[in-house]
Each structure stands twice: as C-alpha cells, then as structure tokens.
PDB file of C-alpha atoms and ligand atoms in Angstrom:
ATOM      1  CA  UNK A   1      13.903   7.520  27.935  1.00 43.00           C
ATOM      2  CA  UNK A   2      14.160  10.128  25.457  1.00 54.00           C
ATOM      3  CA  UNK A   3      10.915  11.796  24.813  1.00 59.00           C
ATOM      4  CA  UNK A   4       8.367  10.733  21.730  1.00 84.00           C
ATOM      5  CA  UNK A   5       8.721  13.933  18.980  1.00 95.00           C
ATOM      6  CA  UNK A   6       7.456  14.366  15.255  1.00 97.00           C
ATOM      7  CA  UNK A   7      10.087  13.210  12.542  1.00 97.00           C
ATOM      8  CA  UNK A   8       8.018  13.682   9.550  1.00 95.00           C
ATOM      9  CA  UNK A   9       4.436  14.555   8.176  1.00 97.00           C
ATOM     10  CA  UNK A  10       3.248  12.921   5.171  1.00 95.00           C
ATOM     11  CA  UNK A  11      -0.223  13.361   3.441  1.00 94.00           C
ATOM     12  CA  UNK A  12      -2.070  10.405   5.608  1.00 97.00           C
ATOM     13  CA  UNK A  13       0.508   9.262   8.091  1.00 98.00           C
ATOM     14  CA  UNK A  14       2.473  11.059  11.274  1.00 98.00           C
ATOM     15  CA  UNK A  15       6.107   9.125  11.802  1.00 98.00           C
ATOM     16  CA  UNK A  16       7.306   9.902  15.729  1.00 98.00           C
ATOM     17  CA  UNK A  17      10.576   8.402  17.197  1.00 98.00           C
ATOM     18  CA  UNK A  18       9.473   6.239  20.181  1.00 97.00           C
ATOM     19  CA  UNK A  19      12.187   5.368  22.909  1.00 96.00           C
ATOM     20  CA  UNK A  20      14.056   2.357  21.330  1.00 97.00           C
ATOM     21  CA  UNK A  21      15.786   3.950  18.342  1.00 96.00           C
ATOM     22  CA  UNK A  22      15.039   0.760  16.086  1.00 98.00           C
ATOM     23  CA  UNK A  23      11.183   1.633  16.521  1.00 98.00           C
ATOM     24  CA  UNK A  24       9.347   4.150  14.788  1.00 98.00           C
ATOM     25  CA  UNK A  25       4.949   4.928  15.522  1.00 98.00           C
ATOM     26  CA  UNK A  26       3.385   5.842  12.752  1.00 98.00           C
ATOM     27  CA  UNK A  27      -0.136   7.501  13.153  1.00 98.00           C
ATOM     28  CA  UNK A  28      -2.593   7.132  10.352  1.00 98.00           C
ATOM     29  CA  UNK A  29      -4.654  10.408   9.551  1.00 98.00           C
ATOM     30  CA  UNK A  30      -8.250  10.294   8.250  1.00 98.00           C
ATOM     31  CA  UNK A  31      -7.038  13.221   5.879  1.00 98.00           C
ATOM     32  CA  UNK A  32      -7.196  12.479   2.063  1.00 98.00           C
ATOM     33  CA  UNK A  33      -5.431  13.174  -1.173  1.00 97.00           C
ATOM     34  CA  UNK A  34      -5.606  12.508  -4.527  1.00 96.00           C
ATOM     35  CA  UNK A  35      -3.614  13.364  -8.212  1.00 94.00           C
ATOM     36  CA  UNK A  36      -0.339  14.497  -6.015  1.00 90.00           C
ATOM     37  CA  UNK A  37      -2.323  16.592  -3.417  1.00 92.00           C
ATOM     38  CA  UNK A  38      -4.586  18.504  -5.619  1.00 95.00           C
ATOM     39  CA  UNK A  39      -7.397  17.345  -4.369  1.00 97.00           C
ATOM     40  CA  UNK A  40      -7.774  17.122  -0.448  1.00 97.00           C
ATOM     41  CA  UNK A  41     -10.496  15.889   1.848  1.00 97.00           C
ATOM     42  CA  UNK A  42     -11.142  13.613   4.497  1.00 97.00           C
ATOM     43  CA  UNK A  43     -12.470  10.046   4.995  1.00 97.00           C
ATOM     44  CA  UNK A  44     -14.141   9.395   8.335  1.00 97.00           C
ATOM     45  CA  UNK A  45     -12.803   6.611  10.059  1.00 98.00           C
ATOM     46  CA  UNK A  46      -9.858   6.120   7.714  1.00 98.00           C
ATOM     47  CA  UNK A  47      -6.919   6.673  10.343  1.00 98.00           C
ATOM     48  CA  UNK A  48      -8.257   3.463  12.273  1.00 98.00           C
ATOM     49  CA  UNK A  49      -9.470   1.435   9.455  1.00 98.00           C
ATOM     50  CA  UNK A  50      -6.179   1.731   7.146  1.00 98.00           C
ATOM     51  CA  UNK A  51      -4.174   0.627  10.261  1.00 98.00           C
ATOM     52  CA  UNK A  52      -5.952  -2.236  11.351  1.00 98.00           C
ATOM     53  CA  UNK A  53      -6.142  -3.144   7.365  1.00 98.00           C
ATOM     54  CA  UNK A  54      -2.659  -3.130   7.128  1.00 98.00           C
ATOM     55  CA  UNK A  55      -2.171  -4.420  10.625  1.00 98.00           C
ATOM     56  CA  UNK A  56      -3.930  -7.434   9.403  1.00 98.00           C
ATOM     57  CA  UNK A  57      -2.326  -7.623   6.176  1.00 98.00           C
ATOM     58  CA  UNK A  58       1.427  -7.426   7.480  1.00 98.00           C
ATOM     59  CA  UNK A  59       0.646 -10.546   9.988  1.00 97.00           C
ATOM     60  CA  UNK A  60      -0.605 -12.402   6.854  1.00 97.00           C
ATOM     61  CA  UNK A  61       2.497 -11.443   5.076  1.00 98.00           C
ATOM     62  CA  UNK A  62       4.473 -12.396   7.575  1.00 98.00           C
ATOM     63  CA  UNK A  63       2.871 -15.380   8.048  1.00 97.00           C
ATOM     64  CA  UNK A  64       3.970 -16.731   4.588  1.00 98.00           C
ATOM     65  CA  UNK A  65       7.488 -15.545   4.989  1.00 98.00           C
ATOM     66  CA  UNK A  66       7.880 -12.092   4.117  1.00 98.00           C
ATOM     67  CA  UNK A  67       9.486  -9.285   6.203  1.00 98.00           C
ATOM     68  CA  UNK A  68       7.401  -6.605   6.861  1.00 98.00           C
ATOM     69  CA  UNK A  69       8.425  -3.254   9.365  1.00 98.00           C
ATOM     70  CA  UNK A  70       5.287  -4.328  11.145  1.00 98.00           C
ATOM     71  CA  UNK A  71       5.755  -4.813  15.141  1.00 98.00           C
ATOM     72  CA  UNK A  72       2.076  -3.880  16.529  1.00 98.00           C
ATOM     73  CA  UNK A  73      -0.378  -1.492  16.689  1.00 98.00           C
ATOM     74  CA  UNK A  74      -0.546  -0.035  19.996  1.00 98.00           C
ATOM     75  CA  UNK A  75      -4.004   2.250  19.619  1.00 98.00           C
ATOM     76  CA  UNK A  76      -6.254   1.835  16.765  1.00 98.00           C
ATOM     77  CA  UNK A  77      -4.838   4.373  14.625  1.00 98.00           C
ATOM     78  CA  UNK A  78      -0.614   3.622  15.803  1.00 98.00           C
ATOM     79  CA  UNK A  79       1.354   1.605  14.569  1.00 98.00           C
ATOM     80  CA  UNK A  80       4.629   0.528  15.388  1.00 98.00           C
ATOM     81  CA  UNK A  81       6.830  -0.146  12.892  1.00 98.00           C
ATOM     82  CA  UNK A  82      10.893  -1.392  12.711  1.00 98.00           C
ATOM     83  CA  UNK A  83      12.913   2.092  11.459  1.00 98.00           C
ATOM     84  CA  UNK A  84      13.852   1.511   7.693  1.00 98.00           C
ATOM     85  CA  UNK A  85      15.418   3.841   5.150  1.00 98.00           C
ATOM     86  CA  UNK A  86      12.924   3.976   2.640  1.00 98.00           C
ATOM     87  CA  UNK A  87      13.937   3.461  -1.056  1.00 98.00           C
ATOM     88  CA  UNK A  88      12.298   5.972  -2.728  1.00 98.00           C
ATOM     89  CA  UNK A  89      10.686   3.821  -5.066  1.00 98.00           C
ATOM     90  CA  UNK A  90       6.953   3.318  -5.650  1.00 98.00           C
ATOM     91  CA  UNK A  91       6.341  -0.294  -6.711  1.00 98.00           C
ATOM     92  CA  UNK A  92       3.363  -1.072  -8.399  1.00 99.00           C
ATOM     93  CA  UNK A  93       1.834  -4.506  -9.556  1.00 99.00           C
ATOM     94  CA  UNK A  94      -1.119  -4.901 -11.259  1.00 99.00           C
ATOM     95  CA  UNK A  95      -3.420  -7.352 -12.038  1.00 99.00           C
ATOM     96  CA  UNK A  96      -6.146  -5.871 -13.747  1.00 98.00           C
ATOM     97  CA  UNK A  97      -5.631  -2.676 -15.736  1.00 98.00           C
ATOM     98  CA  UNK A  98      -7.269   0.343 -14.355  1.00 98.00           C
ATOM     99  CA  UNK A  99      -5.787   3.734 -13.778  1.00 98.00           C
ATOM    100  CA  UNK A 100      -3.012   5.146 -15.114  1.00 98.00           C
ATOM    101  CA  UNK A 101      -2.395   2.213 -16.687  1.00 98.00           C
ATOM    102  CA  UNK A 102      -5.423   2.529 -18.904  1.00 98.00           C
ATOM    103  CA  UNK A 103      -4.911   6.411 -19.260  1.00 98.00           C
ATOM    104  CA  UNK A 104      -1.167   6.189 -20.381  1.00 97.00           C
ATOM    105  CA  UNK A 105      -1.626   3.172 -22.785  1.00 98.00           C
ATOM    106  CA  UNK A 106      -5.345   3.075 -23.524  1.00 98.00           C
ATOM    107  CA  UNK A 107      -6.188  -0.218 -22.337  1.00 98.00           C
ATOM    108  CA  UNK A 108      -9.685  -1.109 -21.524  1.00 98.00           C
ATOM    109  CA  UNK A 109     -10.593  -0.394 -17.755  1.00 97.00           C
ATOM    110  CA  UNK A 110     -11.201  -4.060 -16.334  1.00 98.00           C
ATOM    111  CA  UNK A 111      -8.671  -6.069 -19.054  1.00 98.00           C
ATOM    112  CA  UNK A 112      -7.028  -8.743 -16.922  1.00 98.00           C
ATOM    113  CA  UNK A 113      -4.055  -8.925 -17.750  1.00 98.00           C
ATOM    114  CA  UNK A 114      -1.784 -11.961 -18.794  1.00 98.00           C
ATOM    115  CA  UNK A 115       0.636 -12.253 -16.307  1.00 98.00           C
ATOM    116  CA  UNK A 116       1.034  -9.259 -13.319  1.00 98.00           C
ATOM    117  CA  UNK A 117       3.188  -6.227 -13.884  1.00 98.00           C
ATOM    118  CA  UNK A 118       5.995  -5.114 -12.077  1.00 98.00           C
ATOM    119  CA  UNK A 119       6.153  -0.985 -12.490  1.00 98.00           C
ATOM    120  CA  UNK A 120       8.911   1.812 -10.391  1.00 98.00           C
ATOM    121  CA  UNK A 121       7.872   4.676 -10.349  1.00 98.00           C
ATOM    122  CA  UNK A 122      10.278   7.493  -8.502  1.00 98.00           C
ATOM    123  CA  UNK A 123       9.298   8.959  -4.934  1.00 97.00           C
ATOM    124  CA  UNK A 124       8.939  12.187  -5.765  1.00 96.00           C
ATOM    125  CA  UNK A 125       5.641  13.974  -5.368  1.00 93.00           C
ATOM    126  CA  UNK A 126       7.653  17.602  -6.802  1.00 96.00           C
ATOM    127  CA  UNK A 127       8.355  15.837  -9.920  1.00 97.00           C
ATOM    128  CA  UNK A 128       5.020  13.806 -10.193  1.00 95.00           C
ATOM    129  CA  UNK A 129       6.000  10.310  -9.159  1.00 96.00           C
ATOM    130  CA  UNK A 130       7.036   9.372 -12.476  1.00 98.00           C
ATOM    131  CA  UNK A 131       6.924   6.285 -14.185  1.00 98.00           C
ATOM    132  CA  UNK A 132      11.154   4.725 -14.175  1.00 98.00           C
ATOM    133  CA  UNK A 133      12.481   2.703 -16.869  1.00 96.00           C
ATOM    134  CA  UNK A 134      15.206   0.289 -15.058  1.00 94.00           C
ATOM    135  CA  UNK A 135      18.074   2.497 -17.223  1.00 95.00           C
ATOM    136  CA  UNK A 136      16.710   5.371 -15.361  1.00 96.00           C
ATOM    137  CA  UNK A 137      16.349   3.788 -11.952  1.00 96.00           C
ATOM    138  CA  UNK A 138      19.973   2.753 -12.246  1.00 95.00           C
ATOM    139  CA  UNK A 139      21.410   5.784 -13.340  1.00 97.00           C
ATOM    140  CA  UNK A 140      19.780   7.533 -10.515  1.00 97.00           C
ATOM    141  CA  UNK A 141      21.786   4.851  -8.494  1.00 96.00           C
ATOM    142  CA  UNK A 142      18.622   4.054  -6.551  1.00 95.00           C
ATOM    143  CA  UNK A 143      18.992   0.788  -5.925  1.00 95.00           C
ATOM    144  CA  UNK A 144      21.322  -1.726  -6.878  1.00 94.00           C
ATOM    145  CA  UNK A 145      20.600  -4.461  -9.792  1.00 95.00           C
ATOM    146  CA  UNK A 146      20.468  -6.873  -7.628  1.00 96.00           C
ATOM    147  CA  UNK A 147      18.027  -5.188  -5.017  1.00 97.00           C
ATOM    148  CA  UNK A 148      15.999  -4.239  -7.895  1.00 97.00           C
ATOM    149  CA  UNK A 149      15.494  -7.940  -8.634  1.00 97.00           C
ATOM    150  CA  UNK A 150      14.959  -9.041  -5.170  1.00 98.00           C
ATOM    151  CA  UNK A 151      11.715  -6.150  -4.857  1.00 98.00           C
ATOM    152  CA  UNK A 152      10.452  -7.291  -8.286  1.00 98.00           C
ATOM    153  CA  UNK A 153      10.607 -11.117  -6.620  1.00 98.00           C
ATOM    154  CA  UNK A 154       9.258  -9.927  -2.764  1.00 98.00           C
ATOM    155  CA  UNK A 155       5.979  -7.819  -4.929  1.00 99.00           C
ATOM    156  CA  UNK A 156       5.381 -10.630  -6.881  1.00 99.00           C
ATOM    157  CA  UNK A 157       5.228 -13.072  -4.010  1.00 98.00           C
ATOM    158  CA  UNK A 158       3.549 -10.719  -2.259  1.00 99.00           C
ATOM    159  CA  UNK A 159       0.930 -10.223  -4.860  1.00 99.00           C
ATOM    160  CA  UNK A 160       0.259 -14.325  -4.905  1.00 98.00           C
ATOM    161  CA  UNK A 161      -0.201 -13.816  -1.617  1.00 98.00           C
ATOM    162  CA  UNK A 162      -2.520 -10.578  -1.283  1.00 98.00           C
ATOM    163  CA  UNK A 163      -4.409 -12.045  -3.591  1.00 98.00           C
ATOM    164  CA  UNK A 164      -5.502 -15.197  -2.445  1.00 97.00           C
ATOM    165  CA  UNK A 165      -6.328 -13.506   0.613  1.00 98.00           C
ATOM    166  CA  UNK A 166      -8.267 -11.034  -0.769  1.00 98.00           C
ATOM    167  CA  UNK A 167     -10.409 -13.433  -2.891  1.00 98.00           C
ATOM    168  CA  UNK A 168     -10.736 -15.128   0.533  1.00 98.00           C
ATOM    169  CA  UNK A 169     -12.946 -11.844   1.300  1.00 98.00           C
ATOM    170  CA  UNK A 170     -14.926 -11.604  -2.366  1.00 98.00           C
ATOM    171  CA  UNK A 171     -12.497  -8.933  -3.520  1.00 98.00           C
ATOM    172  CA  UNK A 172     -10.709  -9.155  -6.179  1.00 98.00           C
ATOM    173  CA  UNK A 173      -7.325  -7.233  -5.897  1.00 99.00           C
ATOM    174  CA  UNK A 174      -6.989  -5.086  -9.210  1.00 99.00           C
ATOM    175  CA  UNK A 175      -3.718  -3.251  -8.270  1.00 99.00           C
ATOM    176  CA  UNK A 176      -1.608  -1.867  -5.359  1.00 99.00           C
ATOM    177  CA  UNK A 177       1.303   0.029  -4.557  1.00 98.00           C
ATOM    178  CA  UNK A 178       4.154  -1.482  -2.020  1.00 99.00           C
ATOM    179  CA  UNK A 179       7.629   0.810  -0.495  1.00 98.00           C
ATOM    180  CA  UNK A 180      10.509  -1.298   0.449  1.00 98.00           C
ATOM    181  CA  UNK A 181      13.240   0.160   3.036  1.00 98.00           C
ATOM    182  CA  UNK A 182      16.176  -1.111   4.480  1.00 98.00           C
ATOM    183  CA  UNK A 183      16.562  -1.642   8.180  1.00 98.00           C
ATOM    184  CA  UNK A 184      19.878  -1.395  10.595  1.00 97.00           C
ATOM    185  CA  UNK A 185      20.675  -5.015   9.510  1.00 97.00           C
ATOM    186  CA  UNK A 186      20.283  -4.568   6.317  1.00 97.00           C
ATOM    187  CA  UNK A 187      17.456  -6.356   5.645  1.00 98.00           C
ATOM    188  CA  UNK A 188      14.835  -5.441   2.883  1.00 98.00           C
ATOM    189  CA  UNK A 189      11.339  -4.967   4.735  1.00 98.00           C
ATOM    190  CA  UNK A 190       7.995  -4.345   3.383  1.00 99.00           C
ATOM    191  CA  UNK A 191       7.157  -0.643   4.557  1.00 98.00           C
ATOM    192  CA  UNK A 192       4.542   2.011   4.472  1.00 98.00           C
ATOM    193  CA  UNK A 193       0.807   0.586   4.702  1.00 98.00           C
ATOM    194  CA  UNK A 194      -1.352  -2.119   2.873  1.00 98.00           C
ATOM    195  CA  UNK A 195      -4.453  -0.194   2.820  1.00 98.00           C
ATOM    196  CA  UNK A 196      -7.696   0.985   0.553  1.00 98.00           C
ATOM    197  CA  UNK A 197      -5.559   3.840   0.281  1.00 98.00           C
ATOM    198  CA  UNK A 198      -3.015   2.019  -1.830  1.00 98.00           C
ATOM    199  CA  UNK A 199      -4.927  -0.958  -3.557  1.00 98.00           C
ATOM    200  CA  UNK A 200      -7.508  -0.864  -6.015  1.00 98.00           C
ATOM    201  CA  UNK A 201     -10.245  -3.502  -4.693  1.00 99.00           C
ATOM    202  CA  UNK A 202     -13.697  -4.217  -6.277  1.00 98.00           C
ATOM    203  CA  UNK A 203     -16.210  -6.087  -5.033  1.00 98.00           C
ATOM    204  CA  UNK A 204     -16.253  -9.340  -6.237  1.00 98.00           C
ATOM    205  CA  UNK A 205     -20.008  -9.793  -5.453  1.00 98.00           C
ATOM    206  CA  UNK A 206     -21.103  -6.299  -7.680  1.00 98.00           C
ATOM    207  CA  UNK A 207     -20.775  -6.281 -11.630  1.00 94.00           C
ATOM    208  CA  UNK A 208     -21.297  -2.788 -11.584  1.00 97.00           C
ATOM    209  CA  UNK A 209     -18.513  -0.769 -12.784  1.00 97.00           C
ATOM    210  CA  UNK A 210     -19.075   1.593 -10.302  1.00 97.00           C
ATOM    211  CA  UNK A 211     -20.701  -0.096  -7.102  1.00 98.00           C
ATOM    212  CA  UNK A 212     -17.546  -2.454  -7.317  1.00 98.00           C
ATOM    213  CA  UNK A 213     -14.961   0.033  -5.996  1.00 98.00           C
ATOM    214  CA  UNK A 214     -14.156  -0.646  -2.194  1.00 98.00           C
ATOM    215  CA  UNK A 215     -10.761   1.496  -2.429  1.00 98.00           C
ATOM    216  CA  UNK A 216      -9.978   5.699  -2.897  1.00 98.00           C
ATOM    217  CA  UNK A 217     -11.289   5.602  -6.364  1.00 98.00           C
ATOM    218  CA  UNK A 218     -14.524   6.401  -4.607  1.00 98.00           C
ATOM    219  CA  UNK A 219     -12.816   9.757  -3.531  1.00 98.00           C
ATOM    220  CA  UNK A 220     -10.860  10.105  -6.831  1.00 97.00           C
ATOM    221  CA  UNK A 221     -13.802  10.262  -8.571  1.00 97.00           C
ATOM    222  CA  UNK A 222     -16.361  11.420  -6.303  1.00 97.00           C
ATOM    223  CA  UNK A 223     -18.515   7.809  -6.356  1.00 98.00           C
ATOM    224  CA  UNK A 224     -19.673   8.695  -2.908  1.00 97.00           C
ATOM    225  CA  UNK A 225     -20.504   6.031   0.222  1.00 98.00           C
ATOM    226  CA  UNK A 226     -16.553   6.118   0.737  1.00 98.00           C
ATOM    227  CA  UNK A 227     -16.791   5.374   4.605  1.00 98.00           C
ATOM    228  CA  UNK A 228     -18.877   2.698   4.546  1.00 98.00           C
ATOM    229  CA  UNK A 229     -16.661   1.218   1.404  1.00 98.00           C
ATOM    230  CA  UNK A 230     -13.593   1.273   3.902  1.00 98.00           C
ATOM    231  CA  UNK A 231     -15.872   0.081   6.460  1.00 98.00           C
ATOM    232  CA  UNK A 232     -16.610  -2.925   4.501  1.00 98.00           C
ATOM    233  CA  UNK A 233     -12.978  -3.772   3.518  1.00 98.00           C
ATOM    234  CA  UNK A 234     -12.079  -3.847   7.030  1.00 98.00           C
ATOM    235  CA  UNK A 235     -15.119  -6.144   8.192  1.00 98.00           C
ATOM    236  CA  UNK A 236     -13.909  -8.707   5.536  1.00 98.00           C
ATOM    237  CA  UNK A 237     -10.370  -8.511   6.491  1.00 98.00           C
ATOM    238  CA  UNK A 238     -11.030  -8.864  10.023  1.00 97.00           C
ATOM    239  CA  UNK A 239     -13.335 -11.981   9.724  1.00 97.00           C
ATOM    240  CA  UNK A 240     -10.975 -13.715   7.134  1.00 97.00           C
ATOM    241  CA  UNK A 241      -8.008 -12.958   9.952  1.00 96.00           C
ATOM    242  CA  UNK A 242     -10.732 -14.096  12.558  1.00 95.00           C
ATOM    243  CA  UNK A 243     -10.982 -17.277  10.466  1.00 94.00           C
ATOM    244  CA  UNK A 244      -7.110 -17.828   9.812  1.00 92.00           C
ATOM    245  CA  UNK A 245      -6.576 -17.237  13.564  1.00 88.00           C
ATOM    246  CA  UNK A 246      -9.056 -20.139  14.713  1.00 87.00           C
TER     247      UNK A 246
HETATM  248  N1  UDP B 301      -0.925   4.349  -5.670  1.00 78.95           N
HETATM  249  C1  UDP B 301      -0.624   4.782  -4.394  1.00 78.95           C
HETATM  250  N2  UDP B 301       0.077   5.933  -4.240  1.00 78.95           N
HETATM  251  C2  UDP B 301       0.507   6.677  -5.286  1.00 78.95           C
HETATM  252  C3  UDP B 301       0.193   6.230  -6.589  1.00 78.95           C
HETATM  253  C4  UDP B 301      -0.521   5.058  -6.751  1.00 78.95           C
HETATM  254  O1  UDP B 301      -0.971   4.132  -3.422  1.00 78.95           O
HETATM  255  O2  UDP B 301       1.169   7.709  -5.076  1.00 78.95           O
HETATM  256  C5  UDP B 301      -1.675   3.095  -5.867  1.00 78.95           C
HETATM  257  C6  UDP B 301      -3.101   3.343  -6.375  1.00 78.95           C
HETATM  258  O3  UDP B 301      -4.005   3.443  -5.293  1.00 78.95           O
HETATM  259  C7  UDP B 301      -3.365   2.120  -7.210  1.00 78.95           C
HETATM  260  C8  UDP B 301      -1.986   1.713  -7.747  1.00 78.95           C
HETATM  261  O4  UDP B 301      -1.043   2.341  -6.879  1.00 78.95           O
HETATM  262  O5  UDP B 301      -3.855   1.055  -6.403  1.00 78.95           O
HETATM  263  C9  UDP B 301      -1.745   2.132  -9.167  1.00 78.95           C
HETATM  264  O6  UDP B 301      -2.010   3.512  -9.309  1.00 78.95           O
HETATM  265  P1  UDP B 301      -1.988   4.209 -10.743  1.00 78.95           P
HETATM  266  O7  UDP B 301      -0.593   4.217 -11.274  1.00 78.95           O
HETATM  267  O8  UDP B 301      -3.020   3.586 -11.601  1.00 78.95           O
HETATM  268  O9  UDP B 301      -2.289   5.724 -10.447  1.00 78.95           O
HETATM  269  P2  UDP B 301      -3.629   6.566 -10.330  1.00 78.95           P
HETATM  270  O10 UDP B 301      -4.567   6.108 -11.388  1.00 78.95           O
HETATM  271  O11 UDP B 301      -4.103   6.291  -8.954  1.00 78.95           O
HETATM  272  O12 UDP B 301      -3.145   7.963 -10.539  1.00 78.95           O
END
C-alpha cells in the first residue's frame, strides 16, 4: 500500500493520491477567494458543506445518466473522486445574467435569458481565466471539435438537470461553472465540485436583490451572513436528497 501524499494545492481543495492509483481524495478547505485570489478569507463550515453539496449533487447527476468522478465521501470534508486529466477549460452556463456577464456586455443584473449559454473560458488563473472564442480554444488544441461538442451537450443536460433540482429547493440556479477531465478509459467525467462556491443561487422565496444570494457573491461583495447562506443551501439539498431517497 503505498502511502497517502499531497499531489496538488488549489485555492479551496487539497488533491492526495490514495492507494488504488485510479482514486484520488480531495479535501475541501474552508479558505476563500475571490477576483483570481485577490481577495482571501475564510468561510466557516465551507470545507464540509461544499462536499456534502456536491456529494449530493454528483449522486443526482448520476442518477439521470451523467458521469461524474464522484465515488464517496469518506469524512465530511473528503471526497473520493475517479483520477481524471482535467481539461483546462472552465465551462460556464448561465441562465440568468449576473456577473461578468453583465459587467462585460452591460446586461441588466437579473435578465433571464432566452435560451442558456454555453461559455469556455481558459484554466489559467496567471492569465486571468479568460473568456475563449471556439477559434481560440482550437488553436490552443485544447480539446478536440468533437469533445468540445460533447461538453457543450453534457453542461446543457446537466443544467436541465441542476435546475429542476434546485427549484425543487426554492432556488433558482442563476449560473455555474462545471470542469470536465478524462479518465484512464477515456471517458469524459464531470470533475471538480458542484458547490455555492461555483453556482450563483438566489433564493427563490426573497425578492430582494440582495437577501436573495445563497452563493460566494455574499463574500465577493461583502453582503455578510455568508455561513449561514451555505448553511441553508446545504439544509435544502439534503432534505430534497432525503426526499428523492424515500
Ligand atoms: N466561477 C467559478 N470559478 C471561476 C469563475 C467563475 O466557479 O474561476 C463561477 C461563478 O461562481 C459563477 C459562474 O462561474 O457562478 C460565472 O462567473 P462569472 O463569469 O460571472 O464571473 P465572476 O462574476 O464571478 O467574476
């Protein structure tokens, strides 16, 4: 059995090797960041509540047919995940426009939007995670055409899917980011986490603009009560798995 050490540090998760080389444990952190580590801090509780969160949300997934790295979560803040390469690919959908979305274009904050949108942007936290046209992302030689298509298919699926669920829980899911990798088979797997980290998620029960934000928004822009915001999330993800389960 060869022994557990650290293959990588990242701003919110740990990745170790475990003993079967097609497992990886990732440990989620309660540190935060925000605007490519400029701002840093820490959320209370976050390690345990992002995993379970995405625990939850990769059983769901998988559920309905979509292959996630997911393979349990042995403590409250561990996962353990299948080892993928990662494409280094951000992939954004959005529902609602909020963000950068609004800052880059100048759409209005809240503007549903027709139909959901599909955006790369590069891995890349030295050059700013920037926004990829598809001529860039294939002259990079990323991904293939025909991988790119497949993602863009998986995230929008996956968005049906995320947000039924979430309106399950009176949130409505604004926007998230998903990371893709490629495991010794060859098969595309959702990676990385599901979390408040990486979704923007208002309360569907509060019109106000600010009182609606359940996700790191509330760190972003210093709303405050971010704890018991995550806190919440988690409760109504865990009863609406409690539900699906009985
Ligand atoms: N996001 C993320 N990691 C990133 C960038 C974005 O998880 O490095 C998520 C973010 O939480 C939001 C969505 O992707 O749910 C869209 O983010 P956006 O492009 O609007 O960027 P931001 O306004 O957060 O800078």
């Amino acid at each position: 059995m060869s022994p557990a050490h650290k293959l990588y540090e990242g701003k919110a998760k740990i990745l170790y090797t475990t003993e079967d080389t097609e497992i990886l444990l990732t440990q989620f952190k309660d540190d935060a960041t925000a605007f490519n580590a400029q701002k840093r801090g820490t959320i209370e509780g976050k390690g345990e509540i992002n995993c379970s969160v995405s625990a939850a949300l990769f059983e769901w997934l998988e559920s309905k047919g979509i292959p996630t790295h997911y393979v349990d979560t042995p403590a409250a803040n561990e996962m353990r995940v299948r080892s993928v390469k990662i494409i280094p690919i951000e992939v954004v959908v959005r529902n609602i426009a909020a963000g950068s979305l609004c800052r880059q274009t100048g759409l209005a904050e809240g503007k549903v939007l027709p139909s959901p949108l599909v955006e790369f942007y590069l891995k890349n936290d030295e050059l700013g995670d920037p926004l990829l046209t598809r001529e860039r992302l294939f002259l990079l030689e990323i991904v293939p055409p025909e991988q790119l298509e497949q993602i863009k298919a998986m995230a929008l699926k996956i968005n049906e899917y995320l947000k039924e669920f979430f309106l399950g829980c009176e949130i409505i899911l604004v926007d998230f980011k998903l990371e893709f990798g490629i495991d010794s088979q060859k098969r595309l797997l959702l990676a990385d986490e599901i979390s408040p980290d990486t979704c923007r998620l208002w309360d569907k029960t509060e019109t106000d603009p600010q009182a609606r934000v359940m996700d790191k928004d509330r760190f972003r822009r210093d709303l405050g009560e971010i704890e018991s915001a995550y806190q919440k999330v988690q409760q109504r993800i865990l009863s609406q798995i409690a539900k699906w389960h009985n």
